[in-house]
Amino acid sequence: MAHTRISMYQPPDINPTQAAIAYGCRALPKLNEELQSENLRMRQKALMALCDLMHDPEHVYQAIQIGCLESLKALLRDSNHLVRIKTTEVLCIMATHNIGREGFLKYNVVPFLALLLNDPQLLCRLNLHQAYKHLAQLPQGAQGIINSGLIPSLVWKLQREEDESVQLLILDTLSSCLWEGATTEALDNRVVPFLKEMLLSANEDIRAKAAHTLMAVCVPLDGKNQVWQYDVIPILVHMLKDPVQEVQANAAGALMYATVTTEGKYAALDAEAMAPLLMLLNSSLSKVRLNAIKVLTMLAEAPEGRCYLQAQVPVFRLLEDDPNPTVQRAALTAIKVIEWKP
Amino acid sequence: MGTYTYTSQPRALPCQRRRYRDNLMQPDDEPVRFGNIMYDRRVIRGNTYALQTLPLAGQQDPLELQRLQQAKRRALARKRAREQFRPRTPEPVEGRKHVDVQTELYLEEIADRIIEVDMECQTDAFLDRPPTPLFIPAKTGKDVATEILEGELFDFDLEVKPMLEVLVGKTIEQSLLEVMEEEELANLQASQNAYEELRNIELAEVQRLEEQERRHREEKERRKQQQWEVIHKHHETEQKIAAQAFAQRYLADLLPSVFGSLRDGGYFFDPIQRDIEIGFIPWLLNEVDKTMEHSMLGRTVLDMLIREVVERRLDMFEHKYPTPGNRSWQGSSGAMAGSVGPYEAQAPGTSPAQNSFLTKDYLPTPTPDKRSLERGLSQDGRGVEEGDPTVQSTEAGMKQTAELPDVWNSARP
């Protein structure tokens, strides 16, 4: 029964770790002011509240409109680690929304985030790299990352970082950026040797992602030449026999691009790539089959490859009945190439 | 149609009474005076059982209206009349003005400002307001309790059902939404992956075709280059052969002609012969010349001697047999010519030549011995030529000398 006494206890749903969120449209401006306050506690509480609010895209839009990003940029340099962790978390959540990503690019947040690449706190770096990964999935975002000159530092971090989850995120970011054309910079920074080491790592996710990034590296001609020079092709051939399908698919994809050049073709033939590839043709994952067919097509351009594959044409005929139309087309092209006479 | 309603928030009505005569000020400046409801005309006091009913629908009788208006006019007229009779201060004279003046002993400043006096009062420092003591109303009345048995007030299960339904329903709705969102995201991701695969494959295909194209093109270029080189070599070889044949033919008679021209040019010489030709023969000729000159000199001297002798003999003869000087002169010359020896046709030529000796300078006379040398020596040619025009002129001279030296004429063929 309700008492007539005015209670001294506050209502039960207040979270002491969070700042009070004002009603309606006053919420975000008030939080913005609190973010800029001198009091550490107030800043932390405001950040916690902001984290919760940023899940809503309308709030993200409003936050960017009122210039929360400026205060967040200032907070990135704060000395307290909790503040930094929370700020990066907020930015990461904002990066999952498209408006947030565009806001990042407009307000030039990327270089400020880069200041924290060497942060001692693991969570901070995790959030940071997640934010970058989300940003890199947008083409303009990837361009923004490239323009800020982050590719060399990211490649360096790839080698230096011990923690594997961070490495995975960096690999994702790098592969998205490489598709947008950061390959010359990355190649200058010795990305191929680093990726070569990672191909031999024990963690299968890392192997898969490293092979995926290598695929992006191999697209331009410089990449192909470097990959051949550093003798990565035998390792890729070895990875074709890997038990994990994702790894197989990505390795076949990387090989597909690397064997376009004549040197690459002969390197792959020397590494005896034919047998594993033919085994891959029966795989259940369509991506694996596709990439394997493509590699075989490349190898069939060389006379030795063509000799060997002429005996295997029936296998390709079988693939023409595959449910995936892309696989059918790829099989047809492969047969055409194998049966070509000069 | 029908009822008219008016509602307003209850408010206190300000009094309509004006306090001062010329109160043109807005009521804002002075405090609003609220009228006392007890003295408000509009409030009906007393019993309301027998009230004057208001005219129906506000429409007044025209009579009533007239009467009211007349009453108003009369009141107004009375008021005006009263005003007129009230004593007033006369109007000011021309050029003057009425002014209010204080006539008391002590003048006081008349101002609209209300006299204010500041009053202060000190209290003790404020104490914190003590917390309101808990208001515990005095216990009044009697305590009463009611016993509620199970199932008497309400059935929990029945009542809770709608609430539960709402709660659960909302939760499930929310979770469905989230799941759908995730599914959508997963679908997007899957289609993205499929697109990426396709894109990778197509890109690889494009690159392969490019590479193939490049290889074929290079191969073609190389073959064309080779073919071109072969043809080029072929041409060169042809040209070389043609050039060689031509050169051979051209130079076939080169050697002989070269040698011939060189030989003609006098470049091939027997050194000894050359030496002889260059050194010896001129010397020889010089010596021959000298010898000839010597002999000529000797002959001339001899001639002079002979002439001397002949002249002396002539003189001696003349002394003995005097004759016309000129003819004898010529005859002597002819005799002299004959004395030289039995000579040929050129001999008469020599006499004029000798004449010319005597008259002019000393000239070498052409002799048969020298005939072979005349051809070689140019000096004698001169003598011969000189001799020829004078041949005819001296023929006569020759005949004239016939008388003297018959011996000589007969000697002449």
Short mmCIF file of C-alpha atoms in Angstrom, two decimals, chain B residues 106-369:
data_model
loop_
_atom_site.label_atom_id
_atom_site.label_comp_id
_atom_site.label_asym_id
_atom_site.label_seq_id
_atom_site.Cartn_x
_atom_site.Cartn_y
_atom_site.Cartn_z
CA TYR B 106 6.57 76.88 4.01
CA LEU B 107 6.65 75.81 0.43
CA GLU B 108 6.56 72.19 -0.24
CA GLU B 109 7.72 70.42 -3.34
CA ILE B 110 4.85 68.98 -5.23
CA ALA B 111 5.89 65.84 -6.97
CA ASP B 112 4.19 62.77 -8.11
CA ARG B 113 6.70 60.66 -6.36
CA ILE B 114 5.41 58.91 -3.40
CA ILE B 115 7.48 59.48 -0.35
CA GLU B 116 9.43 56.40 0.34
CA VAL B 117 11.29 55.54 3.41
CA ASP B 118 13.64 52.61 3.62
CA MET B 119 13.09 50.53 6.61
CA GLU B 120 15.38 47.77 7.62
CA CYS B 121 15.03 45.12 10.09
CA GLN B 122 17.60 42.63 11.07
CA THR B 123 16.87 39.12 11.80
CA ASP B 124 18.99 36.29 12.91
CA ALA B 125 20.94 34.33 10.29
CA PHE B 126 18.81 31.88 8.49
CA LEU B 127 18.79 28.53 9.90
CA ASP B 128 18.38 25.52 7.72
CA ARG B 129 14.85 24.73 7.43
CA PRO B 130 14.46 21.73 9.60
CA PRO B 131 13.04 18.73 7.86
CA THR B 132 9.37 18.64 7.86
CA PRO B 133 8.37 16.54 10.75
CA LEU B 134 6.66 13.47 9.66
CA PHE B 135 3.05 14.10 9.56
CA ILE B 136 1.48 11.34 11.39
CA PRO B 137 -2.14 12.06 11.53
CA ALA B 138 -3.60 11.31 14.80
CA LYS B 139 -5.19 8.05 14.92
CA THR B 140 -8.83 8.47 14.72
CA GLY B 141 -11.56 6.14 14.27
CA LYS B 142 -11.55 2.52 14.70
CA ASP B 143 -9.35 -0.06 13.14
CA VAL B 144 -11.31 -2.26 10.89
CA ALA B 145 -10.06 -5.30 9.03
CA THR B 146 -11.66 -7.33 6.36
CA GLU B 147 -10.99 -10.92 5.78
CA ILE B 148 -10.47 -11.83 2.15
CA LEU B 149 -10.56 -15.46 1.40
CA GLU B 150 -8.99 -17.19 -1.56
CA GLY B 151 -10.88 -16.58 -4.73
CA GLU B 152 -13.09 -13.84 -3.32
CA LEU B 153 -11.58 -10.70 -4.72
CA PHE B 154 -10.53 -11.84 -8.04
CA ASP B 155 -9.27 -14.85 -9.87
CA PHE B 156 -5.57 -14.29 -10.42
CA ASP B 157 -5.21 -16.64 -13.33
CA LEU B 158 -8.06 -15.04 -15.22
CA GLU B 159 -6.94 -11.52 -14.48
CA VAL B 160 -3.35 -12.06 -15.25
CA LYS B 161 -4.06 -13.57 -18.66
CA PRO B 162 -4.57 -10.35 -20.61
CA MET B 163 -1.60 -8.74 -18.92
CA LEU B 164 0.55 -11.69 -19.61
CA GLU B 165 -0.64 -11.78 -23.16
CA VAL B 166 0.33 -8.19 -23.64
CA LEU B 167 3.70 -8.63 -21.99
CA VAL B 168 4.58 -11.78 -23.79
CA GLY B 169 3.14 -10.55 -27.03
CA LYS B 170 5.20 -7.39 -26.94
CA THR B 171 8.33 -9.27 -26.06
CA ILE B 172 7.81 -11.73 -28.85
CA GLU B 173 7.03 -8.96 -31.29
CA GLN B 174 10.21 -7.16 -30.39
CA SER B 175 12.25 -10.31 -30.69
CA LEU B 176 10.61 -11.16 -34.01
CA LEU B 177 11.55 -7.75 -35.27
CA GLU B 178 15.12 -8.23 -34.20
CA VAL B 179 15.28 -11.68 -35.71
CA MET B 180 13.89 -10.40 -38.97
CA GLU B 181 16.43 -7.64 -38.96
CA GLU B 182 19.20 -10.12 -38.46
CA GLU B 183 17.80 -12.33 -41.16
CA GLU B 184 17.66 -9.38 -43.49
CA LEU B 185 21.24 -8.57 -42.67
CA ALA B 186 22.21 -12.18 -43.25
CA ASN B 187 20.42 -12.16 -46.60
CA LEU B 188 22.19 -8.97 -47.55
CA GLN B 189 25.48 -10.49 -46.53
CA ALA B 190 24.75 -13.62 -48.55
CA SER B 191 23.84 -11.66 -51.65
CA GLN B 192 26.93 -9.53 -51.11
CA ASN B 193 29.02 -12.66 -50.94
CA ALA B 194 27.44 -14.07 -54.06
CA TYR B 195 28.05 -10.79 -55.84
CA GLU B 196 31.62 -10.75 -54.65
CA GLU B 197 32.20 -14.26 -55.92
CA LEU B 198 30.75 -13.39 -59.25
CA ARG B 199 32.77 -10.24 -59.38
CA ASN B 200 35.95 -12.10 -58.51
CA ILE B 201 35.30 -14.70 -61.14
CA GLU B 202 34.52 -12.13 -63.78
CA LEU B 203 37.57 -10.10 -62.89
CA ALA B 204 39.77 -13.17 -63.08
CA GLU B 205 38.24 -14.02 -66.43
CA VAL B 206 38.85 -10.51 -67.69
CA GLN B 207 42.43 -10.62 -66.56
CA ARG B 208 42.96 -13.99 -68.11
CA LEU B 209 41.57 -12.84 -71.40
CA GLU B 210 43.67 -9.72 -71.26
CA GLU B 211 46.73 -11.80 -70.58
CA GLN B 212 45.85 -14.16 -73.40
CA GLU B 213 45.31 -11.25 -75.74
CA ARG B 214 48.61 -9.76 -74.70
CA ARG B 215 50.44 -13.04 -75.25
CA HIS B 216 48.88 -13.58 -78.64
CA ARG B 217 49.64 -10.10 -79.66
CA GLU B 218 53.24 -10.38 -78.56
CA GLU B 219 53.58 -13.67 -80.34
CA LYS B 220 52.21 -12.13 -83.50
CA GLU B 221 54.53 -9.21 -83.15
CA ARG B 222 57.47 -11.48 -82.67
CA ARG B 223 56.59 -13.57 -85.69
CA LYS B 224 56.05 -10.49 -87.78
CA GLN B 225 59.36 -9.18 -86.61
CA GLN B 226 61.08 -12.42 -87.52
CA GLN B 227 59.45 -12.49 -90.92
CA TRP B 228 60.40 -8.94 -91.56
CA GLU B 229 63.96 -9.64 -90.58
CA VAL B 230 64.11 -12.60 -92.93
CA ILE B 231 62.85 -10.53 -95.82
CA HIS B 232 65.19 -7.77 -94.93
CA LYS B 233 68.13 -10.13 -94.92
CA HIS B 234 66.98 -11.54 -98.20
CA HIS B 235 66.91 -8.10 -99.76
CA GLU B 236 70.24 -7.24 -98.36
CA THR B 237 71.77 -10.40 -99.70
CA GLU B 238 70.33 -9.74 -103.15
CA GLN B 239 71.64 -6.27 -103.11
CA LYS B 240 75.01 -7.43 -101.97
CA ILE B 241 75.22 -9.99 -104.76
CA ALA B 242 74.13 -7.46 -107.35
CA ALA B 243 76.56 -4.95 -106.01
CA GLN B 244 79.32 -7.49 -106.03
CA ALA B 245 78.67 -8.49 -109.65
CA PHE B 246 78.49 -4.93 -110.75
CA ALA B 247 81.59 -3.98 -108.85
CA GLN B 248 83.46 -6.87 -110.28
CA ARG B 249 82.57 -5.90 -113.79
CA TYR B 250 83.28 -2.31 -113.24
CA LEU B 251 86.57 -2.96 -111.72
CA ALA B 252 87.56 -5.64 -114.24
CA ASP B 253 89.47 -3.25 -116.39
CA LEU B 254 90.31 -1.09 -113.51
CA LEU B 255 93.71 -2.49 -113.04
CA PRO B 256 94.79 -2.31 -116.65
CA SER B 257 93.37 1.15 -117.08
CA VAL B 258 94.96 2.27 -113.90
CA PHE B 259 98.23 0.93 -114.94
CA GLY B 260 97.78 2.32 -118.39
CA SER B 261 96.98 5.77 -117.17
CA LEU B 262 99.76 5.67 -114.70
CA ARG B 263 102.13 4.52 -117.33
CA ASP B 264 100.85 7.24 -119.58
CA GLY B 265 101.26 9.68 -116.87
CA GLY B 266 104.79 8.63 -116.70
CA TYR B 267 104.52 7.27 -113.22
CA PHE B 268 106.17 3.99 -114.11
CA PHE B 269 109.64 4.56 -115.05
CA ASP B 270 112.75 2.66 -115.14
CA PRO B 271 114.81 4.50 -112.61
CA ILE B 272 117.98 4.15 -114.60
CA GLN B 273 116.31 5.32 -117.75
CA ARG B 274 114.77 8.17 -115.83
CA ASP B 275 118.03 9.01 -114.38
CA ILE B 276 119.61 8.95 -117.77
CA GLU B 277 116.78 11.02 -119.19
CA ILE B 278 116.75 13.53 -116.42
CA GLY B 279 120.37 13.76 -115.65
CA PHE B 280 122.54 12.41 -118.32
CA ILE B 281 120.94 13.52 -121.52
CA PRO B 282 120.55 17.20 -120.64
CA TRP B 283 124.11 17.16 -119.63
CA LEU B 284 124.98 15.46 -122.79
CA LEU B 285 123.02 17.93 -124.80
CA ASN B 286 124.62 20.72 -122.92
CA GLU B 287 128.00 19.33 -123.73
CA VAL B 288 126.99 18.85 -127.33
CA ASP B 289 125.77 22.37 -127.35
CA LYS B 290 128.99 23.56 -125.95
CA THR B 291 130.96 21.52 -128.44
CA MET B 292 128.83 22.83 -131.24
CA GLU B 293 129.28 26.28 -130.03
CA HIS B 294 132.95 25.70 -129.84
CA SER B 295 133.01 24.43 -133.38
CA MET B 296 130.74 27.23 -134.46
CA LEU B 297 132.92 29.66 -132.70
CA GLY B 298 135.87 28.11 -134.36
CA ARG B 299 134.18 28.28 -137.69
CA THR B 300 133.19 31.82 -137.16
CA VAL B 301 136.66 32.70 -136.15
CA LEU B 302 137.82 30.82 -139.16
CA ASP B 303 135.30 32.65 -141.25
CA MET B 304 136.54 35.91 -139.90
CA LEU B 305 140.02 34.89 -140.57
CA ILE B 306 139.11 33.89 -144.09
CA ARG B 307 137.22 37.09 -144.51
CA GLU B 308 140.15 39.07 -143.29
CA VAL B 309 142.33 37.22 -145.61
CA VAL B 310 139.94 37.61 -148.48
CA GLU B 311 139.55 41.30 -147.81
CA ARG B 312 143.19 41.78 -147.71
CA ARG B 313 143.55 39.87 -150.88
CA LEU B 314 140.71 41.94 -152.31
CA ASP B 315 142.39 45.07 -151.26
CA MET B 316 145.54 43.81 -152.74
CA PHE B 317 143.61 42.85 -155.83
CA GLU B 318 141.91 46.20 -155.95
CA HIS B 319 145.07 47.87 -155.66
CA LYS B 320 146.08 45.96 -158.62
CA TYR B 321 142.83 45.96 -160.61
CA PRO B 322 140.44 48.84 -159.38
CA THR B 323 136.64 48.08 -160.07
CA PRO B 324 133.33 49.58 -158.77
CA GLY B 325 133.34 49.04 -155.07
CA ASN B 326 129.79 47.62 -154.46
CA ARG B 327 129.91 44.80 -156.88
CA SER B 328 133.19 43.69 -155.82
CA TRP B 329 131.94 43.85 -152.37
CA GLN B 330 129.16 41.60 -153.25
CA GLY B 331 131.29 39.43 -155.33
CA SER B 332 133.69 39.10 -152.58
CA SER B 333 130.90 38.05 -150.45
CA GLY B 334 129.89 35.54 -153.10
CA ALA B 335 133.43 34.44 -153.34
CA MET B 336 133.54 34.12 -149.72
CA ALA B 337 130.42 32.08 -149.88
CA GLY B 338 131.96 29.85 -152.51
CA SER B 339 135.10 29.57 -150.51
CA VAL B 340 133.34 27.99 -147.81
CA GLY B 341 132.90 24.91 -149.96
CA PRO B 342 130.81 23.08 -152.46
CA TYR B 343 127.49 23.44 -150.91
CA GLU B 344 123.91 22.90 -151.76
CA ALA B 345 120.98 25.25 -152.33
CA GLN B 346 121.21 26.62 -148.90
CA ALA B 347 124.60 28.00 -149.69
CA PRO B 348 123.31 31.13 -151.45
CA GLY B 349 121.21 31.61 -148.51
CA THR B 350 124.32 31.78 -146.47
CA SER B 351 125.80 34.71 -148.37
CA PRO B 352 123.07 37.09 -147.44
CA ALA B 353 123.42 35.63 -144.10
CA GLN B 354 127.07 36.50 -144.20
CA ASN B 355 126.17 39.92 -145.45
CA SER B 356 124.03 40.30 -142.54
CA PHE B 357 127.03 39.24 -140.46
CA LEU B 358 129.10 42.01 -141.69
CA THR B 359 126.42 44.59 -141.47
CA LYS B 360 124.76 43.41 -138.32
CA ASP B 361 125.82 41.12 -135.58
CA TYR B 362 127.60 37.94 -135.64
CA LEU B 363 125.33 35.06 -136.49
CA PRO B 364 126.24 31.42 -136.85
CA THR B 365 126.01 30.33 -140.47
CA PRO B 366 124.12 27.22 -141.33
CA THR B 367 126.41 24.52 -142.65
CA PRO B 368 125.71 21.11 -144.02
CA ASP B 369 127.26 19.64 -140.94
#
